[in-house]
Tab-separated table of C-alpha atoms in Angstrom:
chain	number	residue	atom	x	y	z
A	2	MET	CA	107.137	121.207	89.421
A	3	ARG	CA	103.681	119.894	90.299
A	4	HIS	CA	102.003	122.763	88.414
A	5	PHE	CA	104.319	122.289	85.445
A	6	THR	CA	103.501	118.582	85.366
A	7	LEU	CA	99.773	119.277	85.328
A	8	LEU	CA	100.195	121.896	82.599
A	9	VAL	CA	102.139	119.557	80.302
A	10	PHE	CA	99.819	116.630	81.000
A	11	SER	CA	96.725	118.766	80.286
A	12	PHE	CA	98.255	119.978	77.006
A	13	PHE	CA	99.043	116.390	76.046
A	14	LEU	CA	95.485	115.263	76.787
A	15	TYR	CA	93.998	118.147	74.817
A	16	THR	CA	96.103	117.577	71.730
A	17	THR	CA	95.854	113.781	71.606
A	18	ILE	CA	92.725	112.192	73.019
A	19	HIS	CA	89.744	114.570	72.545
A	20	ALA	CA	87.178	113.112	74.979
A	21	GLN	CA	88.838	109.689	75.107
A	22	VAL	CA	90.657	108.018	77.935
A	23	TYR	CA	93.380	105.456	77.608
A	24	MET	CA	96.074	107.249	75.706
A	25	ARG	CA	98.470	105.379	73.469
A	26	PRO	CA	101.137	104.260	75.941
A	27	PHE	CA	104.785	105.156	75.549
A	28	GLU	CA	106.534	102.228	73.867
A	29	ASN	CA	109.624	100.521	75.180
A	30	ALA	CA	112.992	101.970	74.178
A	31	ALA	CA	113.558	99.655	71.195
A	32	ALA	CA	110.188	100.498	69.663
A	33	MET	CA	110.467	104.223	70.452
A	34	GLY	CA	113.807	104.423	68.661
A	35	MET	CA	112.097	103.147	65.491
A	36	GLY	CA	109.216	105.603	65.637
A	37	GLY	CA	106.847	102.919	66.931
A	38	ALA	CA	106.767	101.153	63.541
A	39	THR	CA	106.893	97.607	64.924
A	40	ILE	CA	103.696	95.856	63.824
A	41	ALA	CA	105.391	93.962	60.961
A	42	ILE	CA	108.777	93.125	62.522
A	43	PRO	CA	109.454	89.368	62.089
A	44	SER	CA	111.054	88.974	65.529
A	45	LEU	CA	110.712	90.076	69.146
A	46	SER	CA	113.763	92.367	69.028
A	47	ALA	CA	111.514	95.316	69.985
A	48	GLY	CA	109.320	93.387	72.392
A	49	LEU	CA	105.854	92.022	71.674
A	50	ALA	CA	104.105	94.516	69.367
A	51	ASN	CA	101.980	92.022	67.430
A	52	GLU	CA	100.502	88.955	69.154
A	53	ALA	CA	101.080	86.911	65.992
A	54	GLN	CA	104.826	87.251	66.680
A	55	LEU	CA	104.321	84.631	69.402
A	56	GLY	CA	104.163	82.027	66.637
A	57	LEU	CA	107.733	82.765	65.536
A	58	GLY	CA	109.166	80.233	67.996
A	59	GLU	CA	110.665	82.400	70.746
A	60	ARG	CA	111.272	80.170	73.774
A	61	LEU	CA	111.343	82.693	76.608
A	62	GLY	CA	111.736	86.445	76.973
A	63	PHE	CA	111.365	89.333	79.424
A	64	TRP	CA	111.355	93.095	78.801
A	65	VAL	CA	111.247	95.797	81.497
A	66	GLY	CA	111.319	99.484	80.609
A	67	SER	CA	110.367	103.004	81.564
A	68	ALA	CA	110.131	106.441	79.966
A	69	LEU	CA	110.185	109.998	81.284
A	70	PRO	CA	107.595	111.809	79.139
A	71	TYR	CA	108.965	115.162	77.959
A	72	GLY	CA	111.342	115.217	80.909
A	73	VAL	CA	108.491	115.753	83.404
A	74	THR	CA	109.605	114.105	86.650
A	75	GLY	CA	106.058	113.939	88.045
A	76	TRP	CA	104.851	111.745	85.166
A	77	HIS	CA	105.648	108.063	85.734
A	78	THR	CA	105.444	105.366	83.062
A	79	GLY	CA	106.552	101.749	82.897
A	80	ASN	CA	106.019	98.564	80.939
A	81	VAL	CA	106.732	94.897	81.527
A	82	GLN	CA	106.392	92.055	79.016
A	83	ALA	CA	107.020	88.313	79.224
A	84	VAL	CA	106.625	85.591	76.585
A	85	ALA	CA	106.901	81.814	76.647
A	86	GLY	CA	106.798	79.356	73.781
A	87	ILE	CA	104.300	76.498	73.681
A	88	GLY	CA	105.788	73.879	71.412
A	89	LYS	CA	107.374	74.965	68.112
A	90	TYR	CA	104.488	76.907	66.620
A	91	SER	CA	102.755	78.939	69.331
A	92	GLY	CA	103.330	81.023	72.438
A	93	VAL	CA	101.731	83.116	75.155
A	94	GLY	CA	102.536	86.593	76.375
A	95	LEU	CA	101.789	88.855	79.315
A	96	GLY	CA	102.042	92.643	79.333
A	97	ILE	CA	101.588	95.341	81.979
A	98	GLU	CA	101.631	99.069	81.174
A	99	HIS	CA	101.459	101.964	83.633
A	100	SER	CA	101.150	105.727	83.149
A	101	ALA	CA	100.354	108.150	85.961
A	102	VAL	CA	100.568	111.705	87.257
A	103	ASP	CA	99.376	112.971	90.624
A	104	ILE	CA	95.738	113.306	89.592
A	105	TYR	CA	95.280	110.552	86.994
A	106	ALA	CA	96.545	107.018	86.306
A	107	GLU	CA	96.044	104.364	83.637
A	108	HIS	CA	96.932	100.653	83.727
A	109	ARG	CA	96.667	97.978	81.071
A	110	PHE	CA	96.990	94.218	81.691
A	111	ARG	CA	97.256	92.085	78.543
A	112	LEU	CA	97.187	88.321	78.024
A	113	ALA	CA	98.167	87.301	74.477
A	114	TYR	CA	98.364	84.165	72.338
A	115	GLY	CA	99.865	83.658	68.886
A	116	ARG	CA	100.235	80.708	66.532
A	117	ARG	CA	101.929	79.856	63.253
A	118	LEU	CA	99.364	78.478	60.776
A	119	THR	CA	101.707	78.003	57.807
A	120	GLU	CA	105.376	78.752	57.165
A	121	ALA	CA	104.385	82.237	56.014
A	122	PHE	CA	101.245	83.110	58.008
A	123	TYR	CA	100.712	83.778	61.724
A	124	LEU	CA	97.667	84.789	63.773
A	125	GLY	CA	97.340	86.204	67.276
A	126	GLY	CA	94.926	87.703	69.745
A	127	SER	CA	94.830	89.361	73.146
A	128	VAL	CA	92.491	90.076	76.029
A	129	ASP	CA	93.065	93.410	77.761
A	130	VAL	CA	91.888	94.696	81.120
A	131	LEU	CA	92.022	98.491	81.348
A	132	ARG	CA	91.784	100.537	84.524
A	133	ALA	CA	91.650	104.326	84.802
A	134	SER	CA	91.525	106.267	88.069
A	135	ALA	CA	91.323	109.974	88.791
A	136	GLN	CA	91.295	111.963	91.987
A	137	GLU	CA	87.805	113.164	92.933
A	138	TYR	CA	86.206	110.976	90.226
A	139	GLY	CA	87.054	107.446	91.358
A	140	SER	CA	88.112	104.591	89.066
A	141	ALA	CA	86.676	102.447	86.292
A	142	THR	CA	87.665	99.083	84.784
A	143	MET	CA	86.743	97.377	81.515
A	144	ALA	CA	87.877	94.517	79.289
A	145	THR	CA	88.446	94.486	75.546
A	146	PHE	CA	90.341	92.413	72.980
A	147	GLY	CA	92.527	92.634	69.894
A	148	LEU	CA	93.279	90.518	66.810
A	149	SER	CA	96.464	90.520	64.765
A	150	MET	CA	98.262	88.820	61.877
A	151	LEU	CA	101.761	88.572	60.443
A	152	ALA	CA	102.626	87.222	56.983
A	153	ARG	CA	105.742	86.733	54.879
A	154	VAL	CA	104.728	87.844	51.389
A	155	LEU	CA	108.214	87.801	49.806
A	156	PRO	CA	111.510	86.286	51.006
A	157	ASP	CA	112.576	89.615	52.583
A	158	VAL	CA	109.179	91.328	53.026
A	159	TRP	CA	106.654	90.933	55.860
A	160	ILE	CA	103.291	92.565	56.472
A	161	GLY	CA	101.482	92.902	59.789
A	162	ALA	CA	98.119	94.184	60.976
A	163	LYS	CA	96.267	94.587	64.245
A	164	ILE	CA	92.898	95.887	65.384
A	165	GLN	CA	92.390	96.778	69.048
A	166	ASN	CA	89.010	97.321	70.720
A	167	PRO	CA	87.051	96.766	67.459
A	168	PHE	CA	83.644	97.513	69.018
A	169	GLN	CA	84.772	100.871	70.483
A	170	GLN	CA	83.843	100.035	74.051
A	171	LYS	CA	83.805	102.552	76.884
A	172	ILE	CA	85.412	102.736	80.280
A	173	GLY	CA	82.854	104.466	82.460
A	174	GLU	CA	81.319	107.140	80.237
A	175	ASP	CA	84.410	107.669	78.079
A	176	LEU	CA	85.524	106.042	74.845
A	177	VAL	CA	88.518	103.752	74.712
A	178	PRO	CA	90.306	104.268	71.374
A	179	THR	CA	89.740	101.752	68.590
A	180	LEU	CA	93.079	101.328	66.817
A	181	LEU	CA	93.924	99.815	63.446
A	182	ARG	CA	97.599	99.307	62.625
A	183	ILE	CA	98.847	98.088	59.236
A	184	GLY	CA	102.499	97.916	58.229
A	185	ALA	CA	105.264	96.260	56.264
A	186	SER	CA	108.927	95.513	56.900
A	187	TRP	CA	111.907	94.744	54.676
A	188	LYS	CA	114.705	92.652	56.141
A	189	PRO	CA	117.290	91.772	53.477
A	190	SER	CA	119.767	90.494	56.092
A	191	ASP	CA	120.425	90.314	59.818
A	192	ILE	CA	122.215	93.677	59.518
A	193	LEU	CA	119.374	95.868	58.210
A	194	LEU	CA	115.648	96.197	58.920
A	195	MET	CA	113.338	98.894	57.518
A	196	THR	CA	109.701	99.270	58.583
A	197	PHE	CA	106.678	101.367	57.594
A	198	GLU	CA	103.314	101.576	59.330
A	199	THR	CA	100.045	103.490	59.489
A	200	GLU	CA	97.954	103.727	62.657
A	201	LYS	CA	94.333	104.921	62.603
A	202	ASP	CA	92.211	105.835	65.595
A	203	LEU	CA	88.541	106.335	64.704
A	204	GLU	CA	88.581	109.697	66.478
A	205	ARG	CA	91.850	111.040	65.046
A	206	LYS	CA	93.795	111.471	61.829
A	207	ALA	CA	95.915	108.568	60.600
A	208	MET	CA	99.468	108.445	61.916
A	209	VAL	CA	102.320	107.472	59.594
A	210	LYS	CA	105.387	105.789	61.089
A	211	ALA	CA	108.731	104.665	59.695
A	212	GLY	CA	111.749	103.050	61.311
A	213	LEU	CA	115.241	101.777	60.622
A	214	GLU	CA	117.365	99.279	62.546
A	215	TYR	CA	121.042	98.789	61.664
A	216	ARG	CA	123.402	96.285	63.282
A	217	PRO	CA	127.037	97.178	62.511
A	218	THR	CA	128.188	94.444	64.919
A	219	SER	CA	126.509	91.605	66.763
A	220	ALA	CA	126.732	93.625	70.005
A	221	LEU	CA	125.350	96.966	68.767
A	222	VAL	CA	122.022	98.073	67.259
A	223	ILE	CA	121.406	101.600	65.965
A	224	ARG	CA	117.812	102.798	65.442
A	225	ALA	CA	116.086	105.812	63.943
A	226	GLY	CA	112.475	106.568	63.132
A	227	MET	CA	109.676	109.093	62.865
A	228	ARG	CA	105.915	109.366	63.231
A	229	SER	CA	103.590	112.078	62.019
A	230	ASN	CA	99.942	113.127	62.015
A	231	ASN	CA	99.412	116.711	63.226
A	232	LEU	CA	103.053	116.962	64.291
A	233	ALA	CA	106.185	115.094	63.249
A	234	ARG	CA	108.152	113.377	66.032
A	235	ILE	CA	111.649	111.971	65.589
A	236	GLY	CA	112.949	108.903	67.412
A	237	PHE	CA	116.499	107.610	67.779
A	238	GLY	CA	118.296	105.102	69.958
A	239	ALA	CA	120.741	102.255	70.372
A	240	GLY	CA	120.808	98.769	71.805
A	241	PHE	CA	123.701	96.885	73.399
A	242	ARG	CA	123.750	93.080	73.385
A	243	LEU	CA	125.520	91.725	76.456
A	244	LYS	CA	126.475	88.245	77.554
A	245	ASN	CA	124.006	85.664	78.846
A	246	ASN	CA	121.201	86.830	76.487
A	247	LEU	CA	120.889	90.212	78.212
A	248	ALA	CA	120.405	93.495	76.341
A	249	ILE	CA	120.089	97.171	77.225
A	250	ASP	CA	118.195	99.572	74.943
A	251	LEU	CA	118.153	103.369	75.152
A	252	ALA	CA	116.102	105.793	73.077
A	253	SER	CA	114.564	109.262	72.938
A	254	GLU	CA	111.703	110.812	71.018
A	255	TRP	CA	111.608	114.523	70.199
A	256	HIS	CA	108.281	116.370	70.213
A	257	PRO	CA	108.502	119.834	68.567
A	258	SER	CA	106.364	121.455	71.284
A	259	LEU	CA	107.101	119.416	74.417
A	260	GLY	CA	110.702	118.306	73.937
A	261	LEU	CA	112.462	114.999	74.559
A	262	THR	CA	111.092	111.784	76.055
A	263	PRO	CA	114.011	109.558	77.137
A	264	SER	CA	113.420	105.827	77.552
A	265	ALA	CA	115.400	102.814	78.753
A	266	MET	CA	114.813	99.063	78.779
A	267	ILE	CA	116.542	95.872	79.871
A	268	SER	CA	115.631	92.536	78.330
A	269	TRP	CA	116.524	88.866	78.335
A	270	ARG	CA	115.652	86.480	75.503
A	271	LYS	CA	116.182	82.802	74.843
A	272	LYS	CA	115.532	81.989	71.210
A	273	SER	CA	114.475	78.601	69.937
A	274	SER	CA	117.077	76.252	68.538
A	275	LYS	CA	116.370	75.394	64.890
C-alpha cells in the first residue's frame, strides 16, 4: 500500500502542480458535492469559501471534515473552520487545512475578516500561513494574503470573486499558486441554488465549475456538481440537518483516472436572528 500511495500521489503532483507546491486542498463535503463552485454562495451552508461571506451576519459556526483522496488510505487530509460574528455587519473566521502522505505534508492556517458595506455589497480578506515539509528536504514556511468580494446584483443573483496570493510568492524555492476565482449563483428560493464559477491559476488552464443544491425538505440537501480543465470530474452528495443546529454532509468526487474521493463533514451553525 505504501508504494501504491506514492505512485498515486506522484501522478497527482505531476498532473496538477507542475513545479508548484501547495496544491489546491480537498474541499469539505458540502463544497465537494457541488463541484467546488462556492465562491458566490450567499450563505455559509458549504463552509467559508469567500471571506466576504462573514458579513452576512452568521453568529457562530464550526465545520470539521476529512476526505480520503482516491481511496488511498496512506493519504490523510482534514479541514477545520470556525466563524464568529462581530456585531450585525462583520465577522471573523479561522481555518486549518492538512494534507499529507508519508514523505510530504502541507498545512494552511487562515485568519479571515469580512464586512457588509451596503445591503448588496460585501468585502473580505485573509492572511494565510503556509507550511510544507518533505522527508530529506526539511520544511519551509511563508505568509500570504487574499482579497474577496460578494455582491447581490439582482434579487435572486449573486456574484463573488477572490484572488489568493496576488504577488505569486514562493515557499522556499517553489511557487505557491496564485488563484483567481470568479463566479455567480442563482437562488430563486430556499429550495434551489445553482452556481457557476471559473478558477484560474497563473500556471495552469482555467477550471470551470458548476453546482446544484436542492432541498426537498428542511432536513435534507441533495447536491451535484462538476469541474473541468484537462479532465472532467463529477461531484455528488447529500446533507442531513439534525436537531440542535447540527448537520452531517457526505460527498464523493469521481476522477476518470484515479477514481472516487469520499468526504464527510460535521457542522454546527447558529444563525443571526433578524
